[in-house]
Coordinates of N, CA, C and O in Angstrom, one line a residue:
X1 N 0.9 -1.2 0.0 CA 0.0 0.0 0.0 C 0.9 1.2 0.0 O 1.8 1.5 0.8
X2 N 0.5 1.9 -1.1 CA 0.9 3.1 -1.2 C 0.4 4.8 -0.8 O -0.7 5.2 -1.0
X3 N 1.4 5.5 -0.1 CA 0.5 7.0 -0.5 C 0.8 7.6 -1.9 O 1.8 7.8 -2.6
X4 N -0.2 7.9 -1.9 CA -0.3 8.6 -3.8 C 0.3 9.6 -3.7 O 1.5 9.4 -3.9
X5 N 0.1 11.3 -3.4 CA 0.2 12.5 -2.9 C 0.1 12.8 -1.7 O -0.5 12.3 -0.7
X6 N 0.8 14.0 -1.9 CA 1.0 14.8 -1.4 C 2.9 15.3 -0.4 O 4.0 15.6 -0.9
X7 N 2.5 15.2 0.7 CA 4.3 15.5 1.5 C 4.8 14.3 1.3 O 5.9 14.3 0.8
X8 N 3.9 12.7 1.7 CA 4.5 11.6 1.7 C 4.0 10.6 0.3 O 4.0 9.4 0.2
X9 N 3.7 12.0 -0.8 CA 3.9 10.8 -2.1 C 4.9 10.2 -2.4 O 6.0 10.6 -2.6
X10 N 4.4 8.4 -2.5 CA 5.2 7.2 -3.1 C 6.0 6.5 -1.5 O 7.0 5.8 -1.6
X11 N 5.5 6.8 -0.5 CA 5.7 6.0 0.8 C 5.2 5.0 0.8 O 4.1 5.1 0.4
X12 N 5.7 3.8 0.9 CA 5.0 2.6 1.0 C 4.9 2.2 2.5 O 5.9 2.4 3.1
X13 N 3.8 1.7 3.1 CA 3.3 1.3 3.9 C 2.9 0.0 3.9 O 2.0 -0.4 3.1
X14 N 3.5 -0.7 4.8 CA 3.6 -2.4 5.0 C 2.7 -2.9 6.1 O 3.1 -3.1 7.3
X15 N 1.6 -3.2 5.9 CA 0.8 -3.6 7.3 C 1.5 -5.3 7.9 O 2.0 -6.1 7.1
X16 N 1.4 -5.4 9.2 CA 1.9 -6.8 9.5 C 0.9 -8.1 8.5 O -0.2 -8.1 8.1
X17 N 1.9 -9.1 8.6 CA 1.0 -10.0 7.9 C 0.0 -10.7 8.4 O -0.6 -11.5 7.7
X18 N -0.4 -10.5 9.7 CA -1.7 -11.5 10.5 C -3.3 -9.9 10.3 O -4.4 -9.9 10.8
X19 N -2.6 -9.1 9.3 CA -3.9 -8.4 8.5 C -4.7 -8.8 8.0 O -4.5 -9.9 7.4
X20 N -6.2 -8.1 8.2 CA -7.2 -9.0 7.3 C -7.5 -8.2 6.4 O -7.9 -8.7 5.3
X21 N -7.4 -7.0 6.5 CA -8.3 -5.7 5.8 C -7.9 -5.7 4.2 O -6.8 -5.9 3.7
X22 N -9.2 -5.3 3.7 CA -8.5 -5.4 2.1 C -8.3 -3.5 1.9 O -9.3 -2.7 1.7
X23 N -7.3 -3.2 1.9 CA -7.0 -1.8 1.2 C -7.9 -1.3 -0.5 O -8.3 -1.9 -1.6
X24 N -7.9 -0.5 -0.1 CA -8.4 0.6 -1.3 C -7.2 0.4 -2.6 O -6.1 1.0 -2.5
X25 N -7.7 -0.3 -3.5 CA -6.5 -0.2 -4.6 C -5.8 1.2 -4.8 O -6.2 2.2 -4.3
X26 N -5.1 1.1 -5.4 CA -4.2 2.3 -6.0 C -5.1 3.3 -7.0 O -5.3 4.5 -7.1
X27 N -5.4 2.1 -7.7 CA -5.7 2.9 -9.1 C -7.2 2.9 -8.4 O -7.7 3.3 -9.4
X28 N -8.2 2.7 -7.6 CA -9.3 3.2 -7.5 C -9.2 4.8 -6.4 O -10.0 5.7 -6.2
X29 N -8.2 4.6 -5.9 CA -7.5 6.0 -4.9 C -7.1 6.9 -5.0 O -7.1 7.9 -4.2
X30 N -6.6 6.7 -6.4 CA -5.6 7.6 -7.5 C -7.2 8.4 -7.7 O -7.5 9.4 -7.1
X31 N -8.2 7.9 -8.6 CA -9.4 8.5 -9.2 C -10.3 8.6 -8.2 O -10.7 9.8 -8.3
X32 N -10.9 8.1 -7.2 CA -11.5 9.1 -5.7 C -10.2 10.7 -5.8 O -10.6 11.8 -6.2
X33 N -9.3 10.6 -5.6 CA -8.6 11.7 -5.2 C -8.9 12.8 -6.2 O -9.2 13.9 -5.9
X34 N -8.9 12.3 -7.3 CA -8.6 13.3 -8.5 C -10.0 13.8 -8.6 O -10.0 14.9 -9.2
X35 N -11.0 13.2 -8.2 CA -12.5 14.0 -7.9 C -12.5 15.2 -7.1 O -12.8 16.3 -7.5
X36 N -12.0 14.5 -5.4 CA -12.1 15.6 -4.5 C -11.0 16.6 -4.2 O -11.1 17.6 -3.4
X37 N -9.8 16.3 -5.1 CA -9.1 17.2 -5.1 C -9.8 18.7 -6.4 O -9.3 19.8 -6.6
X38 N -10.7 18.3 -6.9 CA -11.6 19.0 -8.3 C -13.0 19.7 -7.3 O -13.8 20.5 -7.6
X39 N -12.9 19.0 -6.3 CA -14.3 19.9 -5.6 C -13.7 20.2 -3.7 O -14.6 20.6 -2.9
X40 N -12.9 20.0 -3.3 CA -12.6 20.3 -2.1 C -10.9 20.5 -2.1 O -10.0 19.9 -2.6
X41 N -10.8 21.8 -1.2 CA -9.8 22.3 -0.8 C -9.3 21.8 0.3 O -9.5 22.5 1.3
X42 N -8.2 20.2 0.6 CA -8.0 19.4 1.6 C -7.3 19.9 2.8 O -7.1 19.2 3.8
X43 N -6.9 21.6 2.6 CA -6.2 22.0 3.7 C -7.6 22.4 4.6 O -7.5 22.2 5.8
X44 N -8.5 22.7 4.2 CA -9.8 23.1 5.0 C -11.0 21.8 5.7 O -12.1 21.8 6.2
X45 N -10.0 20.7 5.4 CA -11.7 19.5 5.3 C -11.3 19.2 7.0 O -10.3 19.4 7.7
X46 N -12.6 18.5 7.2 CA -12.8 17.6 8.8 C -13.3 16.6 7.7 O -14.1 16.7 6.7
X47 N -12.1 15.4 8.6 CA -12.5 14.1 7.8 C -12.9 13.0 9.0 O -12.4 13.0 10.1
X48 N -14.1 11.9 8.5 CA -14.5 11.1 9.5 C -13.9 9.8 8.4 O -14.1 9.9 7.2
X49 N -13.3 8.8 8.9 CA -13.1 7.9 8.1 C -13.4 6.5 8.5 O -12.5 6.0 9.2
X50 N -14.6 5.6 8.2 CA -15.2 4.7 9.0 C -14.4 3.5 8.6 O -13.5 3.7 7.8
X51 N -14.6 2.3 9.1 CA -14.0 1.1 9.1 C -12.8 1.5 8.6 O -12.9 1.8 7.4
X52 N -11.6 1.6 8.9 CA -10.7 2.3 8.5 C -9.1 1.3 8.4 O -8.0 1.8 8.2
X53 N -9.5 0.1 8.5 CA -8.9 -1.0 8.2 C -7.6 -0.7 7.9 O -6.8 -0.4 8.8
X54 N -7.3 -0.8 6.9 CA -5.5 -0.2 7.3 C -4.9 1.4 7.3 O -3.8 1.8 7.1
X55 N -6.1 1.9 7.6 CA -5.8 3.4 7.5 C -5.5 4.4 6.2 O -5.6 5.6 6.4
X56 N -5.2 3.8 5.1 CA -4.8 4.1 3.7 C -5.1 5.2 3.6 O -4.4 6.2 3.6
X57 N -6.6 5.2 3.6 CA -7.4 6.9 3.1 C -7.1 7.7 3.9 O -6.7 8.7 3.3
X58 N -7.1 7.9 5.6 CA -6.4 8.7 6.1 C -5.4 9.1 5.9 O -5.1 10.3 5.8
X59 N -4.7 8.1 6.0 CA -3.2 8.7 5.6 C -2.9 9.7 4.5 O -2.3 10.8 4.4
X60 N -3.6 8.8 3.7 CA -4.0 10.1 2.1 C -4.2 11.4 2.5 O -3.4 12.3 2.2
X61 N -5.2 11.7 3.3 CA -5.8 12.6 3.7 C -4.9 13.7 4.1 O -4.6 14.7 3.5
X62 N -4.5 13.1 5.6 CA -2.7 13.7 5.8 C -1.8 14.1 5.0 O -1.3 15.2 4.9
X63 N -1.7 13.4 4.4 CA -0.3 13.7 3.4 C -1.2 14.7 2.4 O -0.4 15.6 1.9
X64 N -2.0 14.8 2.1 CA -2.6 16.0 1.5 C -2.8 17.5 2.2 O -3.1 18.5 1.6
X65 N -2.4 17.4 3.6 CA -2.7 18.4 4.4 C -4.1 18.5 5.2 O -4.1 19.4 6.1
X66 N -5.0 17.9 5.2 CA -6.0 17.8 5.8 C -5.8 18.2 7.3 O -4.7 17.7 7.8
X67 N -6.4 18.9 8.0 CA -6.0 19.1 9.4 C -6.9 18.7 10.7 O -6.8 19.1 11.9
X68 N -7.7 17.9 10.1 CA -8.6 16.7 11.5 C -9.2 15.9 10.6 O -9.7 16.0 9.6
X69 N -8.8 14.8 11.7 CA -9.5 13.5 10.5 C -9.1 12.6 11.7 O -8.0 12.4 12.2
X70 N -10.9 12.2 12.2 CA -11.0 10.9 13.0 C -11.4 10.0 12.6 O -12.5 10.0 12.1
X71 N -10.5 8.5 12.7 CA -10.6 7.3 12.2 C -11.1 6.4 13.0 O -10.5 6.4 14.1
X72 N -12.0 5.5 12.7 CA -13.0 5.0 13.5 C -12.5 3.4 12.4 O -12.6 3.2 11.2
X73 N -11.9 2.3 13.7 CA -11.5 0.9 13.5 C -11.9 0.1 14.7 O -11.3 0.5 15.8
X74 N -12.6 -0.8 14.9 CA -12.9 -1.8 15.8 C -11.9 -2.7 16.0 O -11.8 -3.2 17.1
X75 N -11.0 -3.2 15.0 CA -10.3 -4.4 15.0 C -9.1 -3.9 15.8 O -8.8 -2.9 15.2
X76 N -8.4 -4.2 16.7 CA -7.4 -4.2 17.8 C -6.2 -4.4 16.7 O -5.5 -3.4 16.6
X77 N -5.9 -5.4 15.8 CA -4.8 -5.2 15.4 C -4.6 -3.7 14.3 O -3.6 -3.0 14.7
X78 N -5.1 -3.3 13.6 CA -5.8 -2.8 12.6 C -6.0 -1.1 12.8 O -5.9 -0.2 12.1
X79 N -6.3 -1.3 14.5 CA -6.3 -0.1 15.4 C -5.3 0.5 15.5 O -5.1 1.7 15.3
X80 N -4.0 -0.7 16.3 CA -3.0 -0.4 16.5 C -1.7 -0.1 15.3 O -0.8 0.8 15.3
X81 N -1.9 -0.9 14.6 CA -1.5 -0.5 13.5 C -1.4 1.2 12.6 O -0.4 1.7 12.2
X82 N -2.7 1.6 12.6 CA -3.0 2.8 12.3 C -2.2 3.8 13.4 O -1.6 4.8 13.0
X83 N -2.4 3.2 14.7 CA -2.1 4.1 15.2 C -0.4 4.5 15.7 O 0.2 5.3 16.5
X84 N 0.0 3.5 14.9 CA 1.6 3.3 15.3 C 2.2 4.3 13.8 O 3.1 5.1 13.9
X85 N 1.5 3.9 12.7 CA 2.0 4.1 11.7 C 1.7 6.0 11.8 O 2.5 7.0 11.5
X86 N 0.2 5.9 12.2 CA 0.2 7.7 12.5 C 1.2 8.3 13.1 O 1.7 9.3 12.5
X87 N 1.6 7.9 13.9 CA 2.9 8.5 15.0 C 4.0 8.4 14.6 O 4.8 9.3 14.9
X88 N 4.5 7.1 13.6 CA 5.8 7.4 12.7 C 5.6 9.0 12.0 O 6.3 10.0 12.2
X89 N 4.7 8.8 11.3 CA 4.8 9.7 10.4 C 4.1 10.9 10.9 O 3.3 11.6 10.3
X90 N 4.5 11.1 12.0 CA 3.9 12.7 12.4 C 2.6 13.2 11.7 O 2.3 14.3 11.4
X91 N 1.7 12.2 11.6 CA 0.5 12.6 11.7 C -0.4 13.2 12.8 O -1.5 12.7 13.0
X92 N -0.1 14.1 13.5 CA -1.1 14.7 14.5 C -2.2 14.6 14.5 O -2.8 13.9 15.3
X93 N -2.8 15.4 13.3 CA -4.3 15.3 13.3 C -4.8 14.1 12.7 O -6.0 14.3 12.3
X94 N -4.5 12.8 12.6 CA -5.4 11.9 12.9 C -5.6 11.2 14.1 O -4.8 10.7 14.9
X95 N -7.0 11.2 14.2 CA -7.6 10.6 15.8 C -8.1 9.2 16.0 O -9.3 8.9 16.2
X96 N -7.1 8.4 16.0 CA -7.7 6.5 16.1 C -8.7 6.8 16.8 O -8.6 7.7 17.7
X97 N -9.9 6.1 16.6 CA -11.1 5.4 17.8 C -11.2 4.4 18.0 O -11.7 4.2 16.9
X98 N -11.2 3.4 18.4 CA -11.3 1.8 18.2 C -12.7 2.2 18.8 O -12.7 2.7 19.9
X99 N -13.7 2.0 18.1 CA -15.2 1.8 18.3 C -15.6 1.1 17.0 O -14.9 1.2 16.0
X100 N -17.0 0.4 17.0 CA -17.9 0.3 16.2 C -18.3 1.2 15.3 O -18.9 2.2 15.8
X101 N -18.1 1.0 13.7 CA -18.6 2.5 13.0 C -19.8 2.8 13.5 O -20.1 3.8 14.3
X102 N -20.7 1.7 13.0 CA -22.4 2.0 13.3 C -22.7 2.3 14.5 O -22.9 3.5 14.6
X103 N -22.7 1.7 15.4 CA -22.6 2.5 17.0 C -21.8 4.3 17.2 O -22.4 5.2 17.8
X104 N -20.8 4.5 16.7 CA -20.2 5.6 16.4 C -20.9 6.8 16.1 O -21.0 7.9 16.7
X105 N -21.5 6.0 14.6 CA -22.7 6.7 13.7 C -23.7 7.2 15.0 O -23.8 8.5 14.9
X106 N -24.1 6.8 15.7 CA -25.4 7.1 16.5 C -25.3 7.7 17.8 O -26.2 8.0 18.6
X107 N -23.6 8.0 18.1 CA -23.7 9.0 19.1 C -22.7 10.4 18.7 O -22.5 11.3 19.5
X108 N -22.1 10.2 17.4 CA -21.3 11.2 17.1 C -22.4 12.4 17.1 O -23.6 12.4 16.8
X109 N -21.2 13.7 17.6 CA -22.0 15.1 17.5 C -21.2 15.6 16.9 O -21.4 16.8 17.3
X110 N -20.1 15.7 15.9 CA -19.4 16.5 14.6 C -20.0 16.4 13.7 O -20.9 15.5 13.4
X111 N -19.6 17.6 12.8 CA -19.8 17.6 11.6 C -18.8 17.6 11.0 O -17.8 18.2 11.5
X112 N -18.6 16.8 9.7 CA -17.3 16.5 8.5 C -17.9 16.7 7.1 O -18.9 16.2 6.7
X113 N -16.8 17.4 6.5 CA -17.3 17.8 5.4 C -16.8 16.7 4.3 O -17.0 17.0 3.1
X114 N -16.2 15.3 4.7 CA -15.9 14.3 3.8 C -16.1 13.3 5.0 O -15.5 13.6 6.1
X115 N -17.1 12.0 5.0 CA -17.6 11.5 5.5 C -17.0 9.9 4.7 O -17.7 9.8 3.7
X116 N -16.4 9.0 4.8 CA -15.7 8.2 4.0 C -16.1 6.3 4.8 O -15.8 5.7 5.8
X117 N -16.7 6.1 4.0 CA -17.0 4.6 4.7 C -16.4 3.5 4.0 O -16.5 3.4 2.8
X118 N -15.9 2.7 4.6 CA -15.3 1.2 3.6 C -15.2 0.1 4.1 O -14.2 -0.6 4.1
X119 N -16.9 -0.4 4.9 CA -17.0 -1.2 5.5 C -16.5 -2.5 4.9 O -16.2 -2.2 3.7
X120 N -16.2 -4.1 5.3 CA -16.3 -4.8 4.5 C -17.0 -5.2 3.9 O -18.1 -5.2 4.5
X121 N -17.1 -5.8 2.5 CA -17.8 -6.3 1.6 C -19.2 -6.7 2.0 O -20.3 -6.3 1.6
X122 N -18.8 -7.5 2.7 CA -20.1 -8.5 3.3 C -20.9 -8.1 4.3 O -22.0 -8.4 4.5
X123 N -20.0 -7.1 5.2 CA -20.7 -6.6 6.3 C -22.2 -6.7 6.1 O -22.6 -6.9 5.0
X124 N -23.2 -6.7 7.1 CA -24.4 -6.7 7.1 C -24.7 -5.0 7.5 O -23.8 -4.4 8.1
X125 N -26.2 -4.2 7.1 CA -25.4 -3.2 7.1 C -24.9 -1.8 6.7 O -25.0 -0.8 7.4
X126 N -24.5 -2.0 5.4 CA -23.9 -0.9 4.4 C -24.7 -0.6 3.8 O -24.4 0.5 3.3
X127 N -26.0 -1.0 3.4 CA -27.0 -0.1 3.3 C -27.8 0.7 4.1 O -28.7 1.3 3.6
X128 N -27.5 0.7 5.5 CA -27.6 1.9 6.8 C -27.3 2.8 6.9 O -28.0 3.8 7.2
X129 N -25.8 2.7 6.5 CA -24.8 3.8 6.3 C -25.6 5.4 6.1 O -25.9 6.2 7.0
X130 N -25.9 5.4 4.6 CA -26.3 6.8 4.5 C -27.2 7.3 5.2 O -27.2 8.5 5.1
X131 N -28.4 6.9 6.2 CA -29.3 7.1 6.7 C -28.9 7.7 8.0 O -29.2 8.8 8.4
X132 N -28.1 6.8 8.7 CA -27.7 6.8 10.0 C -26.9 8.7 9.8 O -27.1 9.6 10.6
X133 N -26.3 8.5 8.8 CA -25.4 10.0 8.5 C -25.9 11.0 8.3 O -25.5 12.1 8.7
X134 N -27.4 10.7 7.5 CA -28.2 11.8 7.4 C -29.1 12.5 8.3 O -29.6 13.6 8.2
X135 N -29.5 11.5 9.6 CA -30.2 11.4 10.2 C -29.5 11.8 11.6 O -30.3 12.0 12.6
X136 N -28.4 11.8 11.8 CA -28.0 12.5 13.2 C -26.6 13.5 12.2 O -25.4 13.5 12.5
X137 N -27.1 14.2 11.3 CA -26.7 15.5 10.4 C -25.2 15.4 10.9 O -24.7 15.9 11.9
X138 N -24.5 14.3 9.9 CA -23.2 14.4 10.2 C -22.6 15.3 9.1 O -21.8 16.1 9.7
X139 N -22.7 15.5 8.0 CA -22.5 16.1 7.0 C -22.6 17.6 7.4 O -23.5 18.1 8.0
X140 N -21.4 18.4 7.1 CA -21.1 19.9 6.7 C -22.0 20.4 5.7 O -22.3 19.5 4.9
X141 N -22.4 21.3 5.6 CA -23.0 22.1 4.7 C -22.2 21.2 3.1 O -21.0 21.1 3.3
X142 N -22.4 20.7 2.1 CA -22.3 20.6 0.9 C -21.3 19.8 1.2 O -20.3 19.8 0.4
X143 N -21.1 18.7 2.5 CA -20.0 17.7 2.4 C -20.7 16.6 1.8 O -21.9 16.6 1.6
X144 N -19.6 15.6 1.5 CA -19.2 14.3 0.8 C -19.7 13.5 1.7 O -19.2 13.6 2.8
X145 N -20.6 12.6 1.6 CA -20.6 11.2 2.1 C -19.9 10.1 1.2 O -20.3 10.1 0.1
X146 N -19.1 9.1 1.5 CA -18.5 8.0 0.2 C -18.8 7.1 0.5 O -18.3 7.0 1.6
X147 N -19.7 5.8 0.2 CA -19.1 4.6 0.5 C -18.2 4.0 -0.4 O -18.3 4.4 -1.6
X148 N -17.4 3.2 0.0 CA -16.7 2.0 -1.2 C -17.4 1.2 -0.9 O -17.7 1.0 0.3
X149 N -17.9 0.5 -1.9 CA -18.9 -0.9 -1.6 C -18.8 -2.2 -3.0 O -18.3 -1.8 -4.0
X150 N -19.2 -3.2 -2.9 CA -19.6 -4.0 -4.1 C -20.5 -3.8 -4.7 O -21.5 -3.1 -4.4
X151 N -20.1 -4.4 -6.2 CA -21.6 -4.3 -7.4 C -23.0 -4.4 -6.9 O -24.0 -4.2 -7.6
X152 N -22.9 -5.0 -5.3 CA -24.0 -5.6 -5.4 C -25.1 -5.1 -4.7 O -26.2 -5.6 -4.4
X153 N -24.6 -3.4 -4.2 CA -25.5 -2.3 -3.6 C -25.6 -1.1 -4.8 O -24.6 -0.8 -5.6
X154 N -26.8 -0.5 -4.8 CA -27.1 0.6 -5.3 C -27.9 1.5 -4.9 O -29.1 1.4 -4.8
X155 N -27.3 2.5 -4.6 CA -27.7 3.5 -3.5 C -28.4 4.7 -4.7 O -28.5 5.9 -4.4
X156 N -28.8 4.4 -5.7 CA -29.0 5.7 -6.8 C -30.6 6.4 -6.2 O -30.7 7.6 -6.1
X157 N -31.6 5.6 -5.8 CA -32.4 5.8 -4.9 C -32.6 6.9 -3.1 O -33.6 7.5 -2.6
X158 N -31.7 6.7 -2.9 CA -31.5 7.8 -1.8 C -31.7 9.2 -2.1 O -31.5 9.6 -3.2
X159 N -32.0 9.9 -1.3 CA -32.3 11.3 -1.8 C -31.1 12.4 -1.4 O -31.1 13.6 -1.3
X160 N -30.3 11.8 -1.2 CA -28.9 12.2 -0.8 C -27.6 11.7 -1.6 O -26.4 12.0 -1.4
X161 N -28.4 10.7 -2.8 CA -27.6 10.2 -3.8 C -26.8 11.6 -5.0 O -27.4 12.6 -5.3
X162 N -26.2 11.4 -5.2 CA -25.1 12.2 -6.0 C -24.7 11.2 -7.3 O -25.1 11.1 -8.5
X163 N -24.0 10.7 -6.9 CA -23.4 9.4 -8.1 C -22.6 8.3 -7.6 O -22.4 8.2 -6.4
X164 N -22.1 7.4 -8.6 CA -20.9 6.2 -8.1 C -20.2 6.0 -9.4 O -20.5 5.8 -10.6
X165 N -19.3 6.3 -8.7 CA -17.8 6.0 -9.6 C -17.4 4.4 -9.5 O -17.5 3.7 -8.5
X166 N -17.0 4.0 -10.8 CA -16.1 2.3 -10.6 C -15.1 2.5 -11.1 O -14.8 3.2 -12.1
X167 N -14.3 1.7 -10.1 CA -12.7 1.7 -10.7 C -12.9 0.1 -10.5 O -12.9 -0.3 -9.3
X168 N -12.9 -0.8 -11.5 CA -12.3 -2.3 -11.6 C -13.4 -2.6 -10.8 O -14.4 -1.9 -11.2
X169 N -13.7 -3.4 -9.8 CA -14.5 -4.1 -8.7 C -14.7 -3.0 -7.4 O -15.6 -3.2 -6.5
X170 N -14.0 -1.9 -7.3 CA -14.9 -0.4 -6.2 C -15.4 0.0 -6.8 O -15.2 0.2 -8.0
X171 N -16.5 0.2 -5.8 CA -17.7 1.2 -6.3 C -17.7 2.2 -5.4 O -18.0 1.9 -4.2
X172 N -17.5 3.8 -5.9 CA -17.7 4.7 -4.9 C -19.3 5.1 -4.6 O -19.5 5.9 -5.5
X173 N -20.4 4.9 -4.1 CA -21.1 5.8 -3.9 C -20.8 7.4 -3.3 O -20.1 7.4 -2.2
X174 N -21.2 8.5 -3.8 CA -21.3 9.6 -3.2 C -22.8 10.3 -3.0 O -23.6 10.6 -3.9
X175 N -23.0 10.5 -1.7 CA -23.7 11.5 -0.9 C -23.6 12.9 -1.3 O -22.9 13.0 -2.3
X176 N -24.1 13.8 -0.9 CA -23.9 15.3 -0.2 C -25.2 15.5 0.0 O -26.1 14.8 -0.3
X177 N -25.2 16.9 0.9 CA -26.0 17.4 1.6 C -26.4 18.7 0.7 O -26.8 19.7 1.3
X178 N -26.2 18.8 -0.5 CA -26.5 20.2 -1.3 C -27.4 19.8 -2.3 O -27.2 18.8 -3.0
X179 N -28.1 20.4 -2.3 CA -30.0 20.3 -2.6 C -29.3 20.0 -4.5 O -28.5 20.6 -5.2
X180 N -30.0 19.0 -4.6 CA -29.5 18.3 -6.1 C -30.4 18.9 -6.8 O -30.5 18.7 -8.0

């Protein structure tokens, strides 16, 4: 796993091997980026980043300049990991949580103007996501909700639907909160 951009473009990042998390490919990371770097200015965002498995996207985030971004991981190894690798790299503003996203979802009182979910595949579930987000107003004025998900959800239905991007087997859905 790679960072794409920014201070720490082309850092590779080695998670231990008793990992389960499947990372965000490159080439689907590379093209999410190249979106919100076309509609958000990353030195200004509050980032929430759910199931956050090996941390990838935050780290992106960071190395882009982002200046708060809380990562929400239940898995203890996964947690620690994230959170070892933050502190190498002088990441300050990211904030490990080891909680439950969904549970998280339902008592968080922030607002983030990029809202990033990448539960597992199978999870039971991921079609809650946008609801739970919408419904205890996590979303900034005209932020991003994302999930990554499989072919085998379609969120086009939501009234908070925007679009979904595919790169190979990800599927981005995107959110916002600005009247379509």
């Amino acid at each position: 796993m790679r960072i794409i951009s920014g201070q720490f473009r082309g850092r590779t990042i080695t998670p231990p091997k008793n990992f389960k998390a499947r990372p965000t490919t490159d080439m689907a990371k590379e093209g999410l980026f190249n979106i919100l770097a076309n509609n958000f200015d990353f030195e200004e965002l509050s980032i929430l980043d759910l199931f956050s498995g090996s941390g990838s996207i935050s780290f992106e985030f960071a190395s882009r300049g982002c200046p708060y971004i809380d990562l929400v991981e239940m898995n203890q190894v996964h947690y620690t990991f994230i959170a070892k690798t933050a502190k190498e790299l002088g990441f300050s503003q990211i904030h490990p949580i080891k909680h439950n996203a969904f549970q998280f979802l339902k008592f968080c009182k922030k607002q983030y103007q990029i809202i990033f979910a990448d539960p597992p595949y199978d999870i039971v579930g991921v079609d809650t996501i946008p609801q739970l987000v919408f419904d205890q107003d996590l979303l900034a004025h005209d932020g991003w909700l994302i999930i990554e998900h499989s072919e085998k959800y379609s969120f086009n239905l939501h009234p908070n639907f925007l679009e979904t991007r595919i790169y190979g087997k990800v599927n981005f859905s995107i959110f916002t909160t600005r009247k379509i």
